[in-house]
mmCIF file of C-alpha atoms and ligand atoms in Angstrom:
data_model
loop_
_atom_site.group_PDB
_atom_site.id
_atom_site.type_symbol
_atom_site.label_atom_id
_atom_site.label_comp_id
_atom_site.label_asym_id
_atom_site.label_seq_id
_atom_site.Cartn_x
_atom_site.Cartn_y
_atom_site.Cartn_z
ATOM 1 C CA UNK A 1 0.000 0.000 0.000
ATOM 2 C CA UNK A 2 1.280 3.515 -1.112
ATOM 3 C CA UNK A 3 -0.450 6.387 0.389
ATOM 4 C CA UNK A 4 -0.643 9.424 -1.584
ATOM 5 C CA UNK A 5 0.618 11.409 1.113
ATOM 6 C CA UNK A 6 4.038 10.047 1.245
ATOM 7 C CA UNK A 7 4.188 11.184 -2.728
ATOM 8 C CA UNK A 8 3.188 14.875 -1.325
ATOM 9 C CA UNK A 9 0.071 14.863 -3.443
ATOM 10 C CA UNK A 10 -3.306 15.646 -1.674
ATOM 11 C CA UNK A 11 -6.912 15.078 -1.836
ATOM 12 C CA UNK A 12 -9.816 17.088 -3.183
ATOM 13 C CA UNK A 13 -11.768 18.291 0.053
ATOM 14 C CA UNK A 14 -10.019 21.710 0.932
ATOM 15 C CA UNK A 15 -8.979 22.529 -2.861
ATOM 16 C CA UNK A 16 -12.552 21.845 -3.617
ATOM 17 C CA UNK A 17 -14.415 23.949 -0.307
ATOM 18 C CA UNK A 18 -12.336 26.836 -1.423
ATOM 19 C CA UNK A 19 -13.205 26.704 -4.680
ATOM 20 C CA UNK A 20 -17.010 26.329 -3.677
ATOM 21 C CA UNK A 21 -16.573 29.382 -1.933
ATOM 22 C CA UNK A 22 -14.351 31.283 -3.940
ATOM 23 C CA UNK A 23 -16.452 31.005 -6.978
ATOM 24 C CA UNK A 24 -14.076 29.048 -9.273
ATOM 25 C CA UNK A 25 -13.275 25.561 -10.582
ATOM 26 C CA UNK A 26 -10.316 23.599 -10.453
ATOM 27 C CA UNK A 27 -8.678 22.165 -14.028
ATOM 28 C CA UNK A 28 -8.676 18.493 -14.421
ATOM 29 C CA UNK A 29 -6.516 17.826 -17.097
ATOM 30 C CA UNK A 30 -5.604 14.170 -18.119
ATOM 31 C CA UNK A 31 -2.781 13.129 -18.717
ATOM 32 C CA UNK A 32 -0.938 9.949 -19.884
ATOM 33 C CA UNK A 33 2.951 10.736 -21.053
ATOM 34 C CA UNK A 34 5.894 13.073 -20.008
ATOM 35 C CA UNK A 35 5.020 15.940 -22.119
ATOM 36 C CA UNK A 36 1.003 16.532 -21.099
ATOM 37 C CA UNK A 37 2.924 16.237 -17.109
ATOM 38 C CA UNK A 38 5.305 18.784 -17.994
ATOM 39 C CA UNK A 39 2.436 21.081 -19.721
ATOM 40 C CA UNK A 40 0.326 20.852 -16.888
ATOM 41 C CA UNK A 41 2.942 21.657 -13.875
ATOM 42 C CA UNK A 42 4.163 24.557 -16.041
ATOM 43 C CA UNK A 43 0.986 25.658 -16.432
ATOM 44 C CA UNK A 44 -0.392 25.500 -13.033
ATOM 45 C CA UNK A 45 2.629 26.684 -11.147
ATOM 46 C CA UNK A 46 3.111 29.625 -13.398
ATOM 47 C CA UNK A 47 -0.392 30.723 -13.222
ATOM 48 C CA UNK A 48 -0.664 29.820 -8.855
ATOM 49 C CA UNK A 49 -3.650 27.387 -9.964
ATOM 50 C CA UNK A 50 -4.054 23.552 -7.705
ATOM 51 C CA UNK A 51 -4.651 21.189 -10.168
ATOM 52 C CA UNK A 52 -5.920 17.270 -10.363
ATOM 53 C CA UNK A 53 -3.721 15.050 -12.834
ATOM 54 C CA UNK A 54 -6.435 12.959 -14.204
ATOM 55 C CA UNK A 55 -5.440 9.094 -15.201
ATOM 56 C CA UNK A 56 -8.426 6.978 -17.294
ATOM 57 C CA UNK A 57 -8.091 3.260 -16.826
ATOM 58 C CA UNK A 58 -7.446 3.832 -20.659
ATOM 59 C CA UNK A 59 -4.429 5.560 -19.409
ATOM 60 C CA UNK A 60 -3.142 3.531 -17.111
ATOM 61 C CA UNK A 61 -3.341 0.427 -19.287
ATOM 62 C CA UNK A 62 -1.300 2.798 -22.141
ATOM 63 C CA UNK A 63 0.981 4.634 -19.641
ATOM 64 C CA UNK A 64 1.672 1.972 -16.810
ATOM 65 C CA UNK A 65 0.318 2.819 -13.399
ATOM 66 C CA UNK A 66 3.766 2.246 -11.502
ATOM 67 C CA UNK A 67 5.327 4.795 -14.133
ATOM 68 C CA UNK A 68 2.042 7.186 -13.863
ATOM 69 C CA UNK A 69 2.454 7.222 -9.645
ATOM 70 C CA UNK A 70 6.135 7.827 -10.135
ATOM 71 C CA UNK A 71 5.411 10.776 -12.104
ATOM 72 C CA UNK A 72 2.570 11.922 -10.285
ATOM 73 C CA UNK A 73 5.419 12.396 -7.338
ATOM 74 C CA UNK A 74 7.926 13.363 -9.851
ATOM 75 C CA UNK A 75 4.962 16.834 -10.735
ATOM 76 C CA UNK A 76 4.893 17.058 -7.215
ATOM 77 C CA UNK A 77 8.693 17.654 -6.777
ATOM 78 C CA UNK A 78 8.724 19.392 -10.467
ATOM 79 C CA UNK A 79 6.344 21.784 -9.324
ATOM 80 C CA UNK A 80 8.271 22.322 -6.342
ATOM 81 C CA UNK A 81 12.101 22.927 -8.295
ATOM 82 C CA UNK A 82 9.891 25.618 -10.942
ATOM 83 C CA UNK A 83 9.369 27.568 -7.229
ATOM 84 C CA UNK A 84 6.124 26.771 -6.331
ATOM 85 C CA UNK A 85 4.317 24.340 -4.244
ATOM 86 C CA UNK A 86 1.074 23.842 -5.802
ATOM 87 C CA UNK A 87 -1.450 21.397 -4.676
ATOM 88 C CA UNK A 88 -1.550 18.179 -6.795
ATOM 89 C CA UNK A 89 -4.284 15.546 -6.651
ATOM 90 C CA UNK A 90 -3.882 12.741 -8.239
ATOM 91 C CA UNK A 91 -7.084 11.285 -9.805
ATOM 92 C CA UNK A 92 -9.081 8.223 -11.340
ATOM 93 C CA UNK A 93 -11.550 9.575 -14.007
ATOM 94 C CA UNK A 94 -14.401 7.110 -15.038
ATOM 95 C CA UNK A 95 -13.088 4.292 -12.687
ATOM 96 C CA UNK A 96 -16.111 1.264 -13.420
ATOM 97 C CA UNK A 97 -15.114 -0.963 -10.731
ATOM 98 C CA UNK A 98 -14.677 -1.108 -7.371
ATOM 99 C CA UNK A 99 -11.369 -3.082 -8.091
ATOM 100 C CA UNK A 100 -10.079 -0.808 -9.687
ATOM 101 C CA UNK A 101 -10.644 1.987 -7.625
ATOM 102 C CA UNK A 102 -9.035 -0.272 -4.513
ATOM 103 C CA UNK A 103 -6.060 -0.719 -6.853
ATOM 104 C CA UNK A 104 -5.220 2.680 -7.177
ATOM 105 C CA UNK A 105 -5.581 4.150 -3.508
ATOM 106 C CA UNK A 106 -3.478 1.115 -3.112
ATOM 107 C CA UNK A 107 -0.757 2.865 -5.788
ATOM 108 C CA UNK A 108 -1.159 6.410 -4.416
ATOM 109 C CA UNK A 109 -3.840 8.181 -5.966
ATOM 110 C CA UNK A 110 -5.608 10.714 -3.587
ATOM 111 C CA UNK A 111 -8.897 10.692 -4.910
ATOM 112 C CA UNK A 112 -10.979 8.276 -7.381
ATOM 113 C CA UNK A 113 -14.185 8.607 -9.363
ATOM 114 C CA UNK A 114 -16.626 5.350 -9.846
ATOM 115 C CA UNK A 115 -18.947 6.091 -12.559
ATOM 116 C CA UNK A 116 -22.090 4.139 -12.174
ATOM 117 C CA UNK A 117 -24.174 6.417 -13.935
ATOM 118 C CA UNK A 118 -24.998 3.664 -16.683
ATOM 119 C CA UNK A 119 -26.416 1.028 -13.766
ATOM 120 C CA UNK A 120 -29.561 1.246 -12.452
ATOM 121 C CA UNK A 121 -29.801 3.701 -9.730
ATOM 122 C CA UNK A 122 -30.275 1.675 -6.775
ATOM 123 C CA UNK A 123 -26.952 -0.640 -8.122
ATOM 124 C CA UNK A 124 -25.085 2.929 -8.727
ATOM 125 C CA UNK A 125 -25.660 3.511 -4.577
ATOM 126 C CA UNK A 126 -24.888 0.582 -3.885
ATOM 127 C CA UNK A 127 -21.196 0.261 -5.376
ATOM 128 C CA UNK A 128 -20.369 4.162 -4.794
ATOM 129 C CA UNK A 129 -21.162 3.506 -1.134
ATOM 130 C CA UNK A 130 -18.649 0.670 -1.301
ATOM 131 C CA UNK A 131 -15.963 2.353 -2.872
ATOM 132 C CA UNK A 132 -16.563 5.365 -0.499
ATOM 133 C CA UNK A 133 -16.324 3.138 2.285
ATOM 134 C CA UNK A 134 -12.850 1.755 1.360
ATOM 135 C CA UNK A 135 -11.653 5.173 -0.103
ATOM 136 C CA UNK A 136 -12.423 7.075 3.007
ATOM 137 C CA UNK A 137 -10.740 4.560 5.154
ATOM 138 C CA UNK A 138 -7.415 5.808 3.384
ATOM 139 C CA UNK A 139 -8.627 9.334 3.261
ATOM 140 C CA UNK A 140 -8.991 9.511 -0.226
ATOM 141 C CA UNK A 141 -11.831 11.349 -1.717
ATOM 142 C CA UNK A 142 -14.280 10.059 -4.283
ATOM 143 C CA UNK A 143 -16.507 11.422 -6.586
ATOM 144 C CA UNK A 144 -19.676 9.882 -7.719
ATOM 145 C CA UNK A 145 -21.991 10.406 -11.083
ATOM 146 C CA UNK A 146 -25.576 11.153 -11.824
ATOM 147 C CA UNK A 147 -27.023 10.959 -15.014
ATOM 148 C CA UNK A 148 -25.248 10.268 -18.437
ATOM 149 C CA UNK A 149 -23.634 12.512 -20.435
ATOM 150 C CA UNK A 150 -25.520 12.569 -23.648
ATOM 151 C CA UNK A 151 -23.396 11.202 -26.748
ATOM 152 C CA UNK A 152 -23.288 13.028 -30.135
ATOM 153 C CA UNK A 153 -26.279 11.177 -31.588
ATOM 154 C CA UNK A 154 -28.626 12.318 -28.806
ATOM 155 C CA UNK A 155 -30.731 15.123 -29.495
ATOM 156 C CA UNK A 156 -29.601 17.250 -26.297
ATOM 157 C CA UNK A 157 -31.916 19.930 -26.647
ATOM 158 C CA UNK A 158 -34.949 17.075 -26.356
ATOM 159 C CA UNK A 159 -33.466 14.712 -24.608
ATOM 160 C CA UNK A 160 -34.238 15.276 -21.064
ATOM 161 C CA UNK A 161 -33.796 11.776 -20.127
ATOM 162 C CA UNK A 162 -30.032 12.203 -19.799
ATOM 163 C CA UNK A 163 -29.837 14.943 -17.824
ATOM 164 C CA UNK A 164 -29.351 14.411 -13.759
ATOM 165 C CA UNK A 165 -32.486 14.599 -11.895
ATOM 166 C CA UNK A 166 -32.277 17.151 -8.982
ATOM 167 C CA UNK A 167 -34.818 14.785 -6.907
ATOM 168 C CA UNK A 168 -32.206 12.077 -6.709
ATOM 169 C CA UNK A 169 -29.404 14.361 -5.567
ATOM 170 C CA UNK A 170 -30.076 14.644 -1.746
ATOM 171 C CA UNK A 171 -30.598 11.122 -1.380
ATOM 172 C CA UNK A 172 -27.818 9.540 -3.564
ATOM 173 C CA UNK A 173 -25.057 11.845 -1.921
ATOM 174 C CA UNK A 174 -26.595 10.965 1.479
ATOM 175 C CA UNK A 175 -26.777 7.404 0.720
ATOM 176 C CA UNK A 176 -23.253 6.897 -0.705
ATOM 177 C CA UNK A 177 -20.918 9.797 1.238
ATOM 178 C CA UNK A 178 -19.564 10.761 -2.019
ATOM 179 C CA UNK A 179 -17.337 14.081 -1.624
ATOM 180 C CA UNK A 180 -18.390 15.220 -5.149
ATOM 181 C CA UNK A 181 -21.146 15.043 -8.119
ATOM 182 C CA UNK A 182 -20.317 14.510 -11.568
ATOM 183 C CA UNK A 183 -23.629 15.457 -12.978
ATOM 184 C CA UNK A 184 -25.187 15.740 -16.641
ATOM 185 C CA UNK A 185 -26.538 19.323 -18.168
ATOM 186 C CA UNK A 186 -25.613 19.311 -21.460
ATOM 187 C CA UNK A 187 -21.738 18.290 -21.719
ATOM 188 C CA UNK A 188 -20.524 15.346 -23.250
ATOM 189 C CA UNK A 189 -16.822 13.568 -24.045
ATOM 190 C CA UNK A 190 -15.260 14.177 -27.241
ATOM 191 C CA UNK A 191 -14.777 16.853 -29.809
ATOM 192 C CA UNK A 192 -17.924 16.513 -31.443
ATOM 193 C CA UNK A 193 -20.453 17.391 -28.389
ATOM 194 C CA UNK A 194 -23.367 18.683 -31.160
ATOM 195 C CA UNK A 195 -24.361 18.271 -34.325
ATOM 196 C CA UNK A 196 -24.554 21.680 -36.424
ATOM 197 C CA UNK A 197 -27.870 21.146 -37.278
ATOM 198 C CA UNK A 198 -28.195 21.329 -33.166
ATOM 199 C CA UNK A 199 -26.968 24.950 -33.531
ATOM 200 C CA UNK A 200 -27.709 28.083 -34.726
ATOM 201 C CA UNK A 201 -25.548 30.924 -35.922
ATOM 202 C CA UNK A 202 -24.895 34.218 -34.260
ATOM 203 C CA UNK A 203 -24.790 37.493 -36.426
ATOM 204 C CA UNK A 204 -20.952 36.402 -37.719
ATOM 205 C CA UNK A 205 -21.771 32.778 -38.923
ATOM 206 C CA UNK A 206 -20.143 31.226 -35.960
ATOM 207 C CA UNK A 207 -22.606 27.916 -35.030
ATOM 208 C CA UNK A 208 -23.513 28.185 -31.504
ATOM 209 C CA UNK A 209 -24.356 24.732 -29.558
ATOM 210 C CA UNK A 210 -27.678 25.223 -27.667
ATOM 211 C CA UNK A 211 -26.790 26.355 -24.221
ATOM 212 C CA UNK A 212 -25.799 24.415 -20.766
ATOM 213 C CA UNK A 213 -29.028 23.517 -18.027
ATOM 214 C CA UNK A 214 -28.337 26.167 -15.678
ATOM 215 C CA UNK A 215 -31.757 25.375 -14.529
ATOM 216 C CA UNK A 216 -31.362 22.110 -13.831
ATOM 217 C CA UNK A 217 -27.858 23.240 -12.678
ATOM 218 C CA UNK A 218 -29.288 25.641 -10.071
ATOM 219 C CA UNK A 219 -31.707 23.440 -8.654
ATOM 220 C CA UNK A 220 -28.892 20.798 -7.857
ATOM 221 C CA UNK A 221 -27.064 23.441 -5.800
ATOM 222 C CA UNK A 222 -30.405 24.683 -4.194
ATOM 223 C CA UNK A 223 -31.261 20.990 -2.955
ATOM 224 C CA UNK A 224 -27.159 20.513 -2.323
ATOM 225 C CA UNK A 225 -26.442 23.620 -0.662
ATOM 226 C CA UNK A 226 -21.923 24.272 -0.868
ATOM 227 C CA UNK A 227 -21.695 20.627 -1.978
ATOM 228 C CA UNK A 228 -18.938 20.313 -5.081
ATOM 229 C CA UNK A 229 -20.313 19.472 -8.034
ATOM 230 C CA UNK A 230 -17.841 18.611 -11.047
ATOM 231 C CA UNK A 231 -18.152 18.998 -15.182
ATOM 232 C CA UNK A 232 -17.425 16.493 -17.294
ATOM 233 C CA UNK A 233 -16.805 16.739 -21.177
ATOM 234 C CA UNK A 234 -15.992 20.403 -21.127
ATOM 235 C CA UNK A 235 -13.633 21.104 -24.131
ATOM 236 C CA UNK A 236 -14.697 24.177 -25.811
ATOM 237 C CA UNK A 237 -13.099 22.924 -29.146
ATOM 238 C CA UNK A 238 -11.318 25.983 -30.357
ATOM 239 C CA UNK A 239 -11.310 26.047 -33.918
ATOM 240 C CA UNK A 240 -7.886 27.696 -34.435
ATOM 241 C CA UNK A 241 -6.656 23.930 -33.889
ATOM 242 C CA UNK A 242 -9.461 22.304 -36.133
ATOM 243 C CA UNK A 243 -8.336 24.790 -38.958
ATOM 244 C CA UNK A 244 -5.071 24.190 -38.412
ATOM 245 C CA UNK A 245 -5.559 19.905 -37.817
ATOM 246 C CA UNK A 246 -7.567 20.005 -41.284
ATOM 247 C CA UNK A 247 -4.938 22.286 -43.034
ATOM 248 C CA UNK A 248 -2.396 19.819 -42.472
ATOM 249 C CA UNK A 249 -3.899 17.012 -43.142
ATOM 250 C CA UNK A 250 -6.406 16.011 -40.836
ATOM 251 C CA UNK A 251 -9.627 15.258 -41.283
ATOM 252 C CA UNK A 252 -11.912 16.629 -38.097
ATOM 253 C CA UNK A 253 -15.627 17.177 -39.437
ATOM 254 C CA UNK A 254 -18.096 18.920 -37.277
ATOM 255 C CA UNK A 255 -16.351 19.315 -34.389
ATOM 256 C CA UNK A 256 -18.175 21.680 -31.973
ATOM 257 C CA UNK A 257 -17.330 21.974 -28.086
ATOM 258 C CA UNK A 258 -18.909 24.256 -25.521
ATOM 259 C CA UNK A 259 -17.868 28.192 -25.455
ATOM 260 C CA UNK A 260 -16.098 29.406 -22.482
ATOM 261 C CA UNK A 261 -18.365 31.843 -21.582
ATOM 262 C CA UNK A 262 -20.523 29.140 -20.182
ATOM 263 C CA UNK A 263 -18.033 27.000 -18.896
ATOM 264 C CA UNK A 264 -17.103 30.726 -16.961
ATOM 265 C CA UNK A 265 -21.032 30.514 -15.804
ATOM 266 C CA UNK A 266 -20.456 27.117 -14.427
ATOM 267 C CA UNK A 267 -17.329 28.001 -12.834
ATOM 268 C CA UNK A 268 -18.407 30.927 -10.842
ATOM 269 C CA UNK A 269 -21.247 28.256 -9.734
ATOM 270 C CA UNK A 270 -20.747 25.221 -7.131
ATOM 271 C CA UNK A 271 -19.059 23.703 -10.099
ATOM 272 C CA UNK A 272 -15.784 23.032 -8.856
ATOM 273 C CA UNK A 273 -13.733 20.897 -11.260
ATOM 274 C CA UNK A 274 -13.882 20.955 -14.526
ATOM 275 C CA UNK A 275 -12.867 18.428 -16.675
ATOM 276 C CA UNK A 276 -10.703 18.942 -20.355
ATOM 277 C CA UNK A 277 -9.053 16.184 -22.434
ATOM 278 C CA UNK A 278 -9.660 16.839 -26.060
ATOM 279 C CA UNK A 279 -8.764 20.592 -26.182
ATOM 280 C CA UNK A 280 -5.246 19.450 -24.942
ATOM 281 C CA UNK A 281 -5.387 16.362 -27.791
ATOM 282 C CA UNK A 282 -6.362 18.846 -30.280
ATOM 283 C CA UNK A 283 -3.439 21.482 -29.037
ATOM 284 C CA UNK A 284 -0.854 18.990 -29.331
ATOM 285 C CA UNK A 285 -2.014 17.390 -32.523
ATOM 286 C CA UNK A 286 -1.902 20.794 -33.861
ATOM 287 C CA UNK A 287 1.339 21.433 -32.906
ATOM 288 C CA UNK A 288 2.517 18.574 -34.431
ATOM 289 C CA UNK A 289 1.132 18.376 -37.646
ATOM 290 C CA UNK A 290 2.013 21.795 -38.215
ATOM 291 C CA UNK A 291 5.763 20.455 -37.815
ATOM 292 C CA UNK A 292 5.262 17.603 -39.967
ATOM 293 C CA UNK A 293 4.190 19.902 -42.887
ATOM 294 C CA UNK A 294 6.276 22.646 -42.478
ATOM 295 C CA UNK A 295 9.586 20.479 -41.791
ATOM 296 C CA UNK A 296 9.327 17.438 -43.303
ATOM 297 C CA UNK A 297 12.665 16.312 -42.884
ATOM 298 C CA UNK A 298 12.104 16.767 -39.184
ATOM 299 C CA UNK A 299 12.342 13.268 -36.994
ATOM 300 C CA UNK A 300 13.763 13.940 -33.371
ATOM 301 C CA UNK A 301 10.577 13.358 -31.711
ATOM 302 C CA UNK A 302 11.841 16.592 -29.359
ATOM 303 C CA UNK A 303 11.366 18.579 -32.503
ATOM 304 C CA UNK A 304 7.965 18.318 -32.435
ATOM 305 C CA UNK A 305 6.533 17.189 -29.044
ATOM 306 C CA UNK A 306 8.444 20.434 -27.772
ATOM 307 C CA UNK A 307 6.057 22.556 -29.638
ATOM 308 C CA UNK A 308 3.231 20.458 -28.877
ATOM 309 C CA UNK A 309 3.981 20.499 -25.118
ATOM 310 C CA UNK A 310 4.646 24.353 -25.004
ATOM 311 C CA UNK A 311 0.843 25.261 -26.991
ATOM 312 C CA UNK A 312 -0.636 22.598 -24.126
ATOM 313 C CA UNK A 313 0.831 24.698 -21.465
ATOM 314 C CA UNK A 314 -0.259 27.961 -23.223
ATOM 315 C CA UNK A 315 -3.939 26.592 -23.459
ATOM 316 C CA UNK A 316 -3.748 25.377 -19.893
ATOM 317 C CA UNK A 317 -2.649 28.648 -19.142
ATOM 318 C CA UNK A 318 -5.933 30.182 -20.838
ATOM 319 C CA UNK A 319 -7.745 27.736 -19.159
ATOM 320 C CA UNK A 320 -6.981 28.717 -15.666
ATOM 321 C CA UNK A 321 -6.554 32.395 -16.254
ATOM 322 C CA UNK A 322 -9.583 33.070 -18.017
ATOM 323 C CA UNK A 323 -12.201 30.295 -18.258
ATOM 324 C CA UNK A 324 -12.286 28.125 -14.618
ATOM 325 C CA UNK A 325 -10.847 31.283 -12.755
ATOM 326 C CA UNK A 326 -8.575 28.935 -10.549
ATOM 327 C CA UNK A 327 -5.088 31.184 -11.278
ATOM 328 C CA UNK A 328 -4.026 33.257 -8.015
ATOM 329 C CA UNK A 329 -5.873 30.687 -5.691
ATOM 330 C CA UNK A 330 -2.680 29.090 -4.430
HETATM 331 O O1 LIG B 401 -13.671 10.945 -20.259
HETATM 332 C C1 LIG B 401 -12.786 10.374 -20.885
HETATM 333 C C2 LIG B 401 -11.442 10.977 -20.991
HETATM 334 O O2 LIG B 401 -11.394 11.910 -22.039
HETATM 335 C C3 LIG B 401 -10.400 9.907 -21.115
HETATM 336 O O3 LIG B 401 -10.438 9.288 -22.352
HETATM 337 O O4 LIG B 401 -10.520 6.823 -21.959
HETATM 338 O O5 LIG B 401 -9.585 7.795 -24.108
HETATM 339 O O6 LIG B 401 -8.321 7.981 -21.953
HETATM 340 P P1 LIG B 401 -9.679 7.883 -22.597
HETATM 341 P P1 LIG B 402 -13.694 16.373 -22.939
HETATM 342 O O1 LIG B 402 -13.746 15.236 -23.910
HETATM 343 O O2 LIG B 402 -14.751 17.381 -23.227
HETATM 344 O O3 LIG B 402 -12.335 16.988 -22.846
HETATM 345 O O4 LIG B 402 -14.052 15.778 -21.479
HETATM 346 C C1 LIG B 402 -13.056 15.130 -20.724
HETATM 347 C C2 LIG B 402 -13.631 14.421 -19.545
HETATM 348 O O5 LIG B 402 -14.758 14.600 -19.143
HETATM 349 C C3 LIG B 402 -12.741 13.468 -18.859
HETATM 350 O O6 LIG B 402 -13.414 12.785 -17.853
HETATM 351 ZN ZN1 LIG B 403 -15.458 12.385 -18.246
#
């Protein structure tokens, strides 16, 4: 058994009360190799943001979870030598298991997410409880789900069956002891979170996705007074990296995310962690395409993960300064 503290990383309970009451969310960025680590310290430790290093089991099959906790400790220490102690969680996104969550408070991570959103509700209480019951024991924090984020082929705007009911809230969080709430208002994973036929278009031709639930959001926090709730599938897409994927080669079609202004909205709410994965995959694969076409005798992978790691840490940078509000907080 590794704890988490012995790596210097913490959980999310006092990041995420002060970010409840400070009216701001904390990044979760995930992260699976060297560079996207690197990115992410810079980023946070330049801008004074706390920040949870997010790890899908995806990602620990691909990245190894002995090398992933060693450089989990190694940000730690990172952020430390770049002259400034930032605090670091180190998190399970989507865990489906309670095995799995066991196995990695066992190898140091400081706070875990089960996901039973897809199981019937009574089956979702019944194996968040259980994971909360082990993860507490270690002092690890856990974050549970309501409602499922609604895939590409769901008509969001009329689909109201995906969206987290606020009369389940009280009794699921009471039930389970979860210390956060993944819940559904309009997000979803990926880069293409609506059709355009979904949108509309403001007065400059831009399509704009029909907005977030703030309804539904506001009468989660009413029922869950302070309690943390937490985002998922909140890339805004910027289409500066489409463009630039598709002008070197790529082939991204219809690839809409949500516009910071809301995710700003949610923010300022009892959202308080926000989750983004395909903005950084679309930074880097930018970055590296543009390489590729512009020097194609190029082939020191340094040469162009470099410039891919340096645009992640300039949109992390954006993220924290200007969309979640979590910059200055540390
Ligand atoms: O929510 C999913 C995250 O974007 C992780 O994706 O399972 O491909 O690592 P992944
Ligand atoms: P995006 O695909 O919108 O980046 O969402 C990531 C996420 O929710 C990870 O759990
Ligand atoms: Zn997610």
């Amino acid at each position: 058994m590794i704890s988490y503290k012995d790596l210097g990383l913490v959980n999310s309970r006092e990041i995420f009360a002060a970010a409840v009451a400070g009216g701001y969310a904390i990044p979760a960025f995930n992260f699976n190799n060297m560079e996207q680590m690197q990115a992410i310290v810079q980023a946070c430790v330049e801008t004074r943001s706390p920040v949870i290093l997010q790890v899908s089991s995806g990602a620990r099959k691909y990245a190894n979870q002995t090398l992933l906790r060693f450089m989990a400790q190694g940000a730690v220490e990172y952020a430390r030598e770049l002259g400034y102690d930032i605090p670091i969680v180190l998190h399970l996104d989507h865990g489906d298991s309670f095995e799995l969550c066991r196995s990695c408070i066992e190898m140091g991570f400081s706070s875990v997410m089960i996901d039973g959103s897809h199981l019937p509700y009574e089956d979702n209480v019944a194996l968040t409880r259980l994971v909360v019951e082990y993860a507490h024991a270690h002092d690890v924090t856990v974050e549970g789900e309501l409602g499922v984020l609604a895939g590409v082929e769901d008509d969001v705007a009329h689909e109201h069956s995906t969206y987290t009911d606020p009369n389940d809230v009280v009794d699921f969080v009471t039930r389970t002891g979860v210390d956060s709430l993944a819940i559904s208002i309009g997000t979803s994973h990926g880069a293409n979170k609506f059709r355009p036929d979904q949108c509309t278009r403001n007065a400059d031709g831009v399509l704009v996705p029909p907005p977030l639930r703030f309804d539904i959001l506001e009468e989660i926090e009413r029922r869950l007074p302070g309690f943390p709730i937490v985002l998922h599938g909140a890339s805004s897409v910027p289409q500066e990296y489409v463009e630039t994927i598709n002008k070197y080669g790529g082939g991204l079609k219809d690839a809409i995310g949500i516009p910071e202004d809301q995710l700003r909205r949610a923010a300022r709410s009892s959202v308080c962690k926000i989750n983004i994965d395909s903005d950084g995959r679309l930074a880097m694969t930018a970055a590296v395409r543009e390489v590729f076409a512009s020097k194609p005798a190029e082939f020191d992978p340094r040469k162009y993960l470099g410039p891919a790691r340096d645009e992640l840490k300039k949109l992390y940078m954006h993220k924290c300064v200007s969309v979640l509000g979590s910059a200055g907080r540390v």
